[in-house]
């Protein structure tokens, strides 16, 4: 089985990689109802509803028992992941950073719900139809950003730095960057370029948060595809066809964590396994796709 991806492919929030943004928001909606101790995203459910895929709306609204379509582990990961990135931005602003860049922002609502200090500028980058959908929908819902939110509607395989600068980004100011749920959807060379450019655009004191997946051992990727196919089949049986196994890029790539270290970032890393434990969530069982080994990474850059 090969990827359905190609250079220059595009999508909205209901198709191809864009649907993963809606699925992530659906997981946040379920997680928010289940566990406000860890996550409180009041915009997740209305955003999913506005996308208009009936099945995802029902899942997000809790009308379909999650276990039928979304395994509990994906909801637990939505909890720890949201909390991890929320805390990253809160820590960065507590340290005085007033410029944030959310790469592949999808239906993430941090620019509308985090307590950004006055004067903070938050840039959100994603494909044009994704960015436009969220901006319009949240305005229609009467939501107002809690920061000076600016968007760059751009493909992250293209010249996104120009779009970011055009939106007002100032590379002379320290920046807090996030790339959440993105890297596996980029070809390996685009991932390297993205991390290179983030580094080039980062003045001393900048911070970064992302995920780093260990390179696959023999057989790992077949297991991942099989698991994603089983999940997609359950969705397809209910008339929604995300074909998740074919949205990612496979094969060896530079692992993000050591690559960033090589670029000069001082990293702190924690596995999903340890994050689940640290948040009193159940451990992974039967982890055939090595989800527990995924690293959540934060870094600071103290270059001269
Ligand atoms: N960060 C969001 C979150 O965690 O909810 C969205 C994650 S979703 C799994 C992946 C996101 O990456 C989608 O919003 C998709 O549009 C975006 N994305 C993937 N490849 C991209 C590219 N080449 N250019 C722009 N956005 C991209």
mmCIF file of C-alpha atoms and ligand atoms in Angstrom:
data_model
loop_
_atom_site.group_PDB
_atom_site.id
_atom_site.type_symbol
_atom_site.label_atom_id
_atom_site.label_comp_id
_atom_site.label_asym_id
_atom_site.label_seq_id
_atom_site.Cartn_x
_atom_site.Cartn_y
_atom_site.Cartn_z
ATOM 1 C CA UNK A 1 0.000 0.000 0.000
ATOM 2 C CA UNK A 2 1.369 3.429 -0.878
ATOM 3 C CA UNK A 3 0.603 6.896 0.380
ATOM 4 C CA UNK A 4 -2.070 8.904 -1.421
ATOM 5 C CA UNK A 5 0.056 11.983 -0.854
ATOM 6 C CA UNK A 6 1.858 14.007 -3.513
ATOM 7 C CA UNK A 7 3.752 17.293 -3.692
ATOM 8 C CA UNK A 8 1.357 20.209 -3.694
ATOM 9 C CA UNK A 9 -1.738 18.283 -2.555
ATOM 10 C CA UNK A 10 -4.342 20.416 -0.773
ATOM 11 C CA UNK A 11 -7.311 19.793 1.491
ATOM 12 C CA UNK A 12 -10.069 21.244 3.614
ATOM 13 C CA UNK A 13 -11.082 20.191 7.127
ATOM 14 C CA UNK A 14 -13.137 17.270 5.856
ATOM 15 C CA UNK A 15 -10.662 15.716 3.457
ATOM 16 C CA UNK A 16 -7.198 14.121 3.319
ATOM 17 C CA UNK A 17 -4.833 15.413 6.036
ATOM 18 C CA UNK A 18 -7.339 18.134 6.913
ATOM 19 C CA UNK A 19 -9.709 15.491 8.287
ATOM 20 C CA UNK A 20 -7.062 14.591 10.872
ATOM 21 C CA UNK A 21 -7.444 18.104 12.278
ATOM 22 C CA UNK A 22 -11.169 17.473 12.713
ATOM 23 C CA UNK A 23 -10.540 14.055 14.232
ATOM 24 C CA UNK A 24 -8.069 15.608 16.679
ATOM 25 C CA UNK A 25 -10.691 18.195 17.623
ATOM 26 C CA UNK A 26 -13.294 15.434 18.081
ATOM 27 C CA UNK A 27 -10.903 13.667 20.461
ATOM 28 C CA UNK A 28 -10.462 16.950 22.389
ATOM 29 C CA UNK A 29 -14.237 17.350 22.609
ATOM 30 C CA UNK A 30 -14.607 13.882 24.124
ATOM 31 C CA UNK A 31 -11.604 14.431 26.386
ATOM 32 C CA UNK A 32 -12.946 17.795 27.562
ATOM 33 C CA UNK A 33 -16.226 16.221 28.632
ATOM 34 C CA UNK A 34 -14.389 13.392 30.367
ATOM 35 C CA UNK A 35 -11.545 15.152 32.164
ATOM 36 C CA UNK A 36 -11.530 18.939 32.631
ATOM 37 C CA UNK A 37 -8.667 18.405 35.076
ATOM 38 C CA UNK A 38 -6.374 17.950 32.056
ATOM 39 C CA UNK A 39 -8.086 19.650 29.127
ATOM 40 C CA UNK A 40 -10.755 22.293 28.654
ATOM 41 C CA UNK A 41 -11.352 23.086 25.009
ATOM 42 C CA UNK A 42 -14.865 24.547 24.718
ATOM 43 C CA UNK A 43 -14.413 25.202 21.002
ATOM 44 C CA UNK A 44 -13.594 21.643 19.981
ATOM 45 C CA UNK A 45 -17.158 20.372 19.736
ATOM 46 C CA UNK A 46 -18.666 23.403 17.943
ATOM 47 C CA UNK A 47 -15.792 23.409 15.459
ATOM 48 C CA UNK A 48 -16.317 19.741 14.645
ATOM 49 C CA UNK A 49 -20.069 20.338 14.339
ATOM 50 C CA UNK A 50 -19.424 23.149 11.856
ATOM 51 C CA UNK A 51 -17.276 20.895 9.663
ATOM 52 C CA UNK A 52 -20.490 19.040 8.895
ATOM 53 C CA UNK A 53 -19.356 15.409 8.817
ATOM 54 C CA UNK A 54 -22.279 13.797 10.644
ATOM 55 C CA UNK A 55 -20.356 10.936 12.147
ATOM 56 C CA UNK A 56 -17.615 13.175 13.554
ATOM 57 C CA UNK A 57 -20.262 15.498 14.981
ATOM 58 C CA UNK A 58 -21.943 12.565 16.720
ATOM 59 C CA UNK A 59 -18.626 11.347 18.096
ATOM 60 C CA UNK A 60 -17.634 14.816 19.310
ATOM 61 C CA UNK A 61 -21.051 15.327 20.877
ATOM 62 C CA UNK A 62 -20.843 12.018 22.711
ATOM 63 C CA UNK A 63 -23.773 10.542 20.795
ATOM 64 C CA UNK A 64 -21.710 7.565 19.635
ATOM 65 C CA UNK A 65 -19.973 5.583 22.364
ATOM 66 C CA UNK A 66 -16.321 6.523 21.780
ATOM 67 C CA UNK A 67 -14.991 2.995 22.139
ATOM 68 C CA UNK A 68 -16.893 1.947 19.034
ATOM 69 C CA UNK A 69 -14.915 4.350 16.851
ATOM 70 C CA UNK A 70 -12.213 6.044 18.897
ATOM 71 C CA UNK A 71 -10.123 3.885 21.173
ATOM 72 C CA UNK A 72 -9.711 5.209 24.710
ATOM 73 C CA UNK A 73 -5.955 5.564 24.228
ATOM 74 C CA UNK A 74 -6.468 8.195 21.518
ATOM 75 C CA UNK A 75 -8.644 10.180 23.914
ATOM 76 C CA UNK A 76 -6.065 9.849 26.683
ATOM 77 C CA UNK A 77 -3.350 11.002 24.292
ATOM 78 C CA UNK A 78 -5.527 13.997 23.339
ATOM 79 C CA UNK A 79 -5.615 14.887 27.044
ATOM 80 C CA UNK A 80 -1.888 14.691 27.711
ATOM 81 C CA UNK A 81 -0.964 16.243 24.387
ATOM 82 C CA UNK A 82 -3.260 19.236 24.848
ATOM 83 C CA UNK A 83 -2.013 19.767 28.391
ATOM 84 C CA UNK A 84 1.614 19.432 27.265
ATOM 85 C CA UNK A 85 1.325 22.148 24.610
ATOM 86 C CA UNK A 86 -0.889 24.381 26.774
ATOM 87 C CA UNK A 87 1.727 24.296 29.522
ATOM 88 C CA UNK A 88 4.503 24.896 27.020
ATOM 89 C CA UNK A 89 2.924 28.174 25.883
ATOM 90 C CA UNK A 90 1.999 29.279 29.396
ATOM 91 C CA UNK A 91 5.578 28.616 30.572
ATOM 92 C CA UNK A 92 6.992 30.478 27.558
ATOM 93 C CA UNK A 93 4.859 33.552 28.190
ATOM 94 C CA UNK A 94 5.655 33.400 31.932
ATOM 95 C CA UNK A 95 9.294 33.580 30.860
ATOM 96 C CA UNK A 96 8.540 36.768 28.935
ATOM 97 C CA UNK A 97 8.061 35.495 25.363
ATOM 98 C CA UNK A 98 5.399 37.491 23.550
ATOM 99 C CA UNK A 99 5.538 35.947 20.074
ATOM 100 C CA UNK A 100 4.127 32.453 19.399
ATOM 101 C CA UNK A 101 3.907 30.480 16.174
ATOM 102 C CA UNK A 102 1.538 27.524 15.949
ATOM 103 C CA UNK A 103 2.528 25.482 12.914
ATOM 104 C CA UNK A 104 -0.229 23.250 11.485
ATOM 105 C CA UNK A 105 -2.763 24.864 13.784
ATOM 106 C CA UNK A 106 -5.690 22.838 12.427
ATOM 107 C CA UNK A 107 -8.726 23.267 14.686
ATOM 108 C CA UNK A 108 -6.594 23.986 17.745
ATOM 109 C CA UNK A 109 -8.173 26.867 19.670
ATOM 110 C CA UNK A 110 -5.225 27.986 21.816
ATOM 111 C CA UNK A 111 -5.286 31.461 20.287
ATOM 112 C CA UNK A 112 -8.860 31.755 21.636
ATOM 113 C CA UNK A 113 -8.627 30.100 25.019
ATOM 114 C CA UNK A 114 -5.164 30.442 26.578
ATOM 115 C CA UNK A 115 -4.482 33.362 28.954
ATOM 116 C CA UNK A 116 -1.989 35.131 26.685
ATOM 117 C CA UNK A 117 -0.421 38.202 28.319
ATOM 118 C CA UNK A 118 -1.383 41.532 26.795
ATOM 119 C CA UNK A 119 0.679 42.243 23.726
ATOM 120 C CA UNK A 120 1.276 38.613 22.752
ATOM 121 C CA UNK A 121 1.090 37.945 19.030
ATOM 122 C CA UNK A 122 0.069 34.420 18.028
ATOM 123 C CA UNK A 123 0.627 33.303 14.443
ATOM 124 C CA UNK A 124 -1.278 30.325 13.121
ATOM 125 C CA UNK A 125 -0.146 28.535 9.975
ATOM 126 C CA UNK A 126 -1.997 25.851 8.061
ATOM 127 C CA UNK A 127 -3.349 25.215 4.607
ATOM 128 C CA UNK A 128 -5.592 28.025 3.325
ATOM 129 C CA UNK A 129 -8.940 26.233 3.548
ATOM 130 C CA UNK A 130 -8.164 25.004 7.081
ATOM 131 C CA UNK A 131 -7.164 28.442 8.371
ATOM 132 C CA UNK A 132 -10.085 30.178 6.670
ATOM 133 C CA UNK A 133 -12.588 27.661 8.041
ATOM 134 C CA UNK A 134 -11.468 28.117 11.630
ATOM 135 C CA UNK A 135 -11.282 31.908 11.442
ATOM 136 C CA UNK A 136 -14.764 32.176 9.942
ATOM 137 C CA UNK A 137 -16.381 29.548 12.164
ATOM 138 C CA UNK A 138 -15.074 30.911 15.440
ATOM 139 C CA UNK A 139 -16.125 34.428 14.415
ATOM 140 C CA UNK A 140 -19.627 33.109 13.657
ATOM 141 C CA UNK A 141 -19.649 31.443 17.066
ATOM 142 C CA UNK A 142 -18.886 34.820 18.636
ATOM 143 C CA UNK A 143 -15.465 33.739 19.887
ATOM 144 C CA UNK A 144 -12.739 36.346 20.122
ATOM 145 C CA UNK A 145 -9.009 35.603 20.195
ATOM 146 C CA UNK A 146 -7.309 36.082 23.563
ATOM 147 C CA UNK A 147 -4.157 37.325 21.806
ATOM 148 C CA UNK A 148 -3.294 39.367 18.749
ATOM 149 C CA UNK A 149 -3.994 36.434 16.396
ATOM 150 C CA UNK A 150 -2.587 36.548 12.900
ATOM 151 C CA UNK A 151 -2.819 33.854 10.291
ATOM 152 C CA UNK A 152 -0.637 32.712 7.441
ATOM 153 C CA UNK A 153 -2.570 30.509 5.044
ATOM 154 C CA UNK A 154 0.233 28.510 3.517
ATOM 155 C CA UNK A 155 1.562 25.058 2.806
ATOM 156 C CA UNK A 156 4.379 24.141 5.187
ATOM 157 C CA UNK A 157 6.259 22.414 2.369
ATOM 158 C CA UNK A 158 6.427 25.778 0.562
ATOM 159 C CA UNK A 159 7.894 29.173 1.376
ATOM 160 C CA UNK A 160 6.035 29.601 4.647
ATOM 161 C CA UNK A 161 8.672 31.933 6.186
ATOM 162 C CA UNK A 162 7.776 34.625 3.655
ATOM 163 C CA UNK A 163 4.086 34.247 4.508
ATOM 164 C CA UNK A 164 4.924 34.411 8.218
ATOM 165 C CA UNK A 165 7.015 37.568 7.830
ATOM 166 C CA UNK A 166 4.315 39.138 5.679
ATOM 167 C CA UNK A 167 1.873 38.511 8.540
ATOM 168 C CA UNK A 168 4.212 40.523 10.790
ATOM 169 C CA UNK A 169 6.508 37.950 12.379
ATOM 170 C CA UNK A 170 9.677 39.506 13.845
ATOM 171 C CA UNK A 171 12.662 37.108 13.922
ATOM 172 C CA UNK A 172 14.515 39.473 16.249
ATOM 173 C CA UNK A 173 12.079 38.652 19.064
ATOM 174 C CA UNK A 174 12.231 35.331 20.947
ATOM 175 C CA UNK A 175 9.505 33.003 19.741
ATOM 176 C CA UNK A 176 7.618 30.020 21.159
ATOM 177 C CA UNK A 177 7.033 27.553 18.319
ATOM 178 C CA UNK A 178 4.807 24.493 18.273
ATOM 179 C CA UNK A 179 4.495 21.777 15.653
ATOM 180 C CA UNK A 180 1.822 19.471 17.095
ATOM 181 C CA UNK A 181 0.682 16.414 15.182
ATOM 182 C CA UNK A 182 2.459 17.614 12.057
ATOM 183 C CA UNK A 183 5.789 15.973 11.328
ATOM 184 C CA UNK A 184 4.533 12.570 10.144
ATOM 185 C CA UNK A 185 2.478 14.324 7.472
ATOM 186 C CA UNK A 186 5.547 15.991 6.014
ATOM 187 C CA UNK A 187 7.985 14.229 3.699
ATOM 188 C CA UNK A 188 11.359 13.674 5.457
ATOM 189 C CA UNK A 189 13.152 16.478 3.598
ATOM 190 C CA UNK A 190 10.322 18.928 4.339
ATOM 191 C CA UNK A 191 10.562 18.022 8.043
ATOM 192 C CA UNK A 192 14.289 18.800 8.024
ATOM 193 C CA UNK A 193 13.721 22.069 6.173
ATOM 194 C CA UNK A 194 10.985 23.060 8.621
ATOM 195 C CA UNK A 195 13.239 22.468 11.632
ATOM 196 C CA UNK A 196 16.139 24.246 9.898
ATOM 197 C CA UNK A 197 14.018 27.292 9.141
ATOM 198 C CA UNK A 198 12.497 27.414 12.630
ATOM 199 C CA UNK A 199 16.065 27.507 13.952
ATOM 200 C CA UNK A 200 17.125 30.225 11.514
ATOM 201 C CA UNK A 201 14.120 32.352 12.497
ATOM 202 C CA UNK A 202 14.680 31.882 16.237
ATOM 203 C CA UNK A 203 16.462 34.571 18.188
ATOM 204 C CA UNK A 204 18.216 33.575 21.438
ATOM 205 C CA UNK A 205 15.822 32.460 24.144
ATOM 206 C CA UNK A 206 13.311 31.024 21.685
ATOM 207 C CA UNK A 207 11.494 27.830 22.607
ATOM 208 C CA UNK A 208 9.988 24.989 20.678
ATOM 209 C CA UNK A 209 7.620 22.068 21.326
ATOM 210 C CA UNK A 210 7.008 19.124 19.053
ATOM 211 C CA UNK A 211 6.942 15.333 18.861
ATOM 212 C CA UNK A 212 9.779 13.029 17.886
ATOM 213 C CA UNK A 213 8.942 9.546 16.648
ATOM 214 C CA UNK A 214 11.665 6.891 16.797
ATOM 215 C CA UNK A 215 12.571 5.481 13.416
ATOM 216 C CA UNK A 216 10.725 2.232 12.693
ATOM 217 C CA UNK A 217 12.184 -1.173 13.439
ATOM 218 C CA UNK A 218 11.558 -3.892 10.854
ATOM 219 C CA UNK A 219 7.847 -4.678 10.798
ATOM 220 C CA UNK A 220 6.788 -1.596 12.790
ATOM 221 C CA UNK A 221 5.309 0.239 9.846
ATOM 222 C CA UNK A 222 3.280 -2.756 8.689
ATOM 223 C CA UNK A 223 1.777 -2.918 12.171
ATOM 224 C CA UNK A 224 1.028 0.813 12.122
ATOM 225 C CA UNK A 225 -0.665 0.569 8.737
ATOM 226 C CA UNK A 226 -2.669 -2.472 9.828
ATOM 227 C CA UNK A 227 -3.851 -0.688 12.986
ATOM 228 C CA UNK A 228 -4.756 2.491 11.093
ATOM 229 C CA UNK A 229 -6.562 0.403 8.480
ATOM 230 C CA UNK A 230 -8.598 -1.347 11.167
ATOM 231 C CA UNK A 231 -9.590 2.042 12.560
ATOM 232 C CA UNK A 232 -10.410 3.423 9.104
ATOM 233 C CA UNK A 233 -12.553 0.369 8.347
ATOM 234 C CA UNK A 234 -14.692 1.029 11.413
ATOM 235 C CA UNK A 235 -15.186 4.640 10.289
ATOM 236 C CA UNK A 236 -15.819 3.594 6.695
ATOM 237 C CA UNK A 237 -18.567 1.236 7.832
ATOM 238 C CA UNK A 238 -20.288 4.373 9.169
ATOM 239 C CA UNK A 239 -19.832 6.301 5.897
ATOM 240 C CA UNK A 240 -16.742 8.326 6.762
ATOM 241 C CA UNK A 241 -13.549 7.347 4.994
ATOM 242 C CA UNK A 242 -10.420 9.008 6.395
ATOM 243 C CA UNK A 243 -8.067 6.297 4.974
ATOM 244 C CA UNK A 244 -5.618 7.228 7.687
ATOM 245 C CA UNK A 245 -2.833 4.809 6.812
ATOM 246 C CA UNK A 246 -2.317 6.530 3.474
ATOM 247 C CA UNK A 247 -1.993 10.083 4.758
ATOM 248 C CA UNK A 248 1.419 9.727 6.367
ATOM 249 C CA UNK A 249 4.865 9.455 4.888
ATOM 250 C CA UNK A 250 6.712 6.262 5.773
ATOM 251 C CA UNK A 251 10.312 5.133 5.849
ATOM 252 C CA UNK A 252 13.403 6.396 7.606
ATOM 253 C CA UNK A 253 13.762 10.065 8.391
ATOM 254 C CA UNK A 254 15.880 12.161 10.680
ATOM 255 C CA UNK A 255 14.332 11.798 14.115
ATOM 256 C CA UNK A 256 13.256 15.259 15.211
ATOM 257 C CA UNK A 257 14.852 15.205 18.691
ATOM 258 C CA UNK A 258 18.459 14.410 17.721
ATOM 259 C CA UNK A 259 18.106 16.608 14.646
ATOM 260 C CA UNK A 260 17.092 19.566 16.805
ATOM 261 C CA UNK A 261 19.910 18.871 19.245
ATOM 262 C CA UNK A 262 22.286 19.020 16.276
ATOM 263 C CA UNK A 263 20.857 22.424 15.397
ATOM 264 C CA UNK A 264 21.713 23.730 18.861
ATOM 265 C CA UNK A 265 18.444 23.268 20.765
ATOM 266 C CA UNK A 266 18.707 22.139 24.403
ATOM 267 C CA UNK A 267 15.875 19.615 24.741
ATOM 268 C CA UNK A 268 13.770 18.078 27.465
ATOM 269 C CA UNK A 269 12.029 14.894 26.374
ATOM 270 C CA UNK A 270 9.285 12.708 27.799
ATOM 271 C CA UNK A 271 7.649 9.631 26.310
ATOM 272 C CA UNK A 272 3.906 9.205 25.910
ATOM 273 C CA UNK A 273 4.255 6.261 28.294
ATOM 274 C CA UNK A 274 5.679 8.509 31.011
ATOM 275 C CA UNK A 275 3.256 11.349 30.304
ATOM 276 C CA UNK A 276 0.315 8.983 30.781
ATOM 277 C CA UNK A 277 1.759 7.856 34.120
ATOM 278 C CA UNK A 278 2.557 11.419 35.195
ATOM 279 C CA UNK A 279 -1.084 12.357 34.619
ATOM 280 C CA UNK A 280 -2.519 9.300 36.412
ATOM 281 C CA UNK A 281 -3.886 7.819 33.203
ATOM 282 C CA UNK A 282 -3.948 4.075 32.511
ATOM 283 C CA UNK A 283 -0.816 2.563 30.962
ATOM 284 C CA UNK A 284 -0.732 1.406 27.365
ATOM 285 C CA UNK A 285 -1.590 -2.224 26.817
ATOM 286 C CA UNK A 286 -0.735 -4.135 23.668
ATOM 287 C CA UNK A 287 1.163 -1.189 22.177
ATOM 288 C CA UNK A 288 1.695 -2.728 18.733
ATOM 289 C CA UNK A 289 2.315 0.669 17.114
ATOM 290 C CA UNK A 290 4.831 1.850 19.752
ATOM 291 C CA UNK A 291 2.739 4.842 20.653
ATOM 292 C CA UNK A 292 4.333 4.774 24.106
ATOM 293 C CA UNK A 293 7.759 5.479 22.585
ATOM 294 C CA UNK A 294 6.699 8.739 20.943
ATOM 295 C CA UNK A 295 8.607 11.610 22.537
ATOM 296 C CA UNK A 296 7.114 14.943 23.488
ATOM 297 C CA UNK A 297 9.916 17.430 23.268
ATOM 298 C CA UNK A 298 10.473 20.999 24.394
ATOM 299 C CA UNK A 299 13.609 22.946 23.669
ATOM 300 C CA UNK A 300 15.295 26.276 24.107
ATOM 301 C CA UNK A 301 17.778 27.906 21.794
ATOM 302 C CA UNK A 302 20.552 29.933 23.337
ATOM 303 C CA UNK A 303 22.563 30.629 20.212
ATOM 304 C CA UNK A 304 24.741 33.752 20.033
HETATM 305 N N1 LIG B 1 -2.030 20.787 15.422
HETATM 306 C C1 LIG B 1 -3.441 20.509 15.269
HETATM 307 C C2 LIG B 1 -3.940 19.691 16.427
HETATM 308 O O1 LIG B 1 -3.110 19.074 17.115
HETATM 309 O O2 LIG B 1 -5.154 19.617 16.610
HETATM 310 C C3 LIG B 1 -3.748 19.776 13.974
HETATM 311 C C4 LIG B 1 -3.112 18.421 13.875
HETATM 312 S S1 LIG B 1 -3.710 17.498 12.472
HETATM 313 C C5 LIG B 1 -3.308 15.875 12.993
HETATM 314 C C6 LIG B 1 -2.494 17.820 11.215
HETATM 315 C C7 LIG B 1 -2.534 19.249 10.725
HETATM 316 O O3 LIG B 1 -1.367 19.463 9.946
HETATM 317 C C8 LIG B 1 -3.718 19.586 9.850
HETATM 318 O O4 LIG B 1 -4.348 20.748 10.322
HETATM 319 C C9 LIG B 1 -3.112 19.792 8.491
HETATM 320 O O5 LIG B 1 -3.824 20.701 7.676
HETATM 321 C C10 LIG B 1 -1.729 20.278 8.876
HETATM 322 N N2 LIG B 1 -0.730 20.050 7.830
HETATM 323 C C11 LIG B 1 -0.172 18.879 7.479
HETATM 324 N N3 LIG B 1 0.678 19.052 6.456
HETATM 325 C C12 LIG B 1 0.651 20.374 6.155
HETATM 326 C C13 LIG B 1 1.287 21.171 5.176
HETATM 327 N N4 LIG B 1 2.119 20.637 4.274
HETATM 328 N N5 LIG B 1 1.026 22.491 5.148
HETATM 329 C C14 LIG B 1 0.168 23.059 6.042
HETATM 330 N N6 LIG B 1 -0.473 22.335 6.988
HETATM 331 C C15 LIG B 1 -0.240 21.013 7.040
#
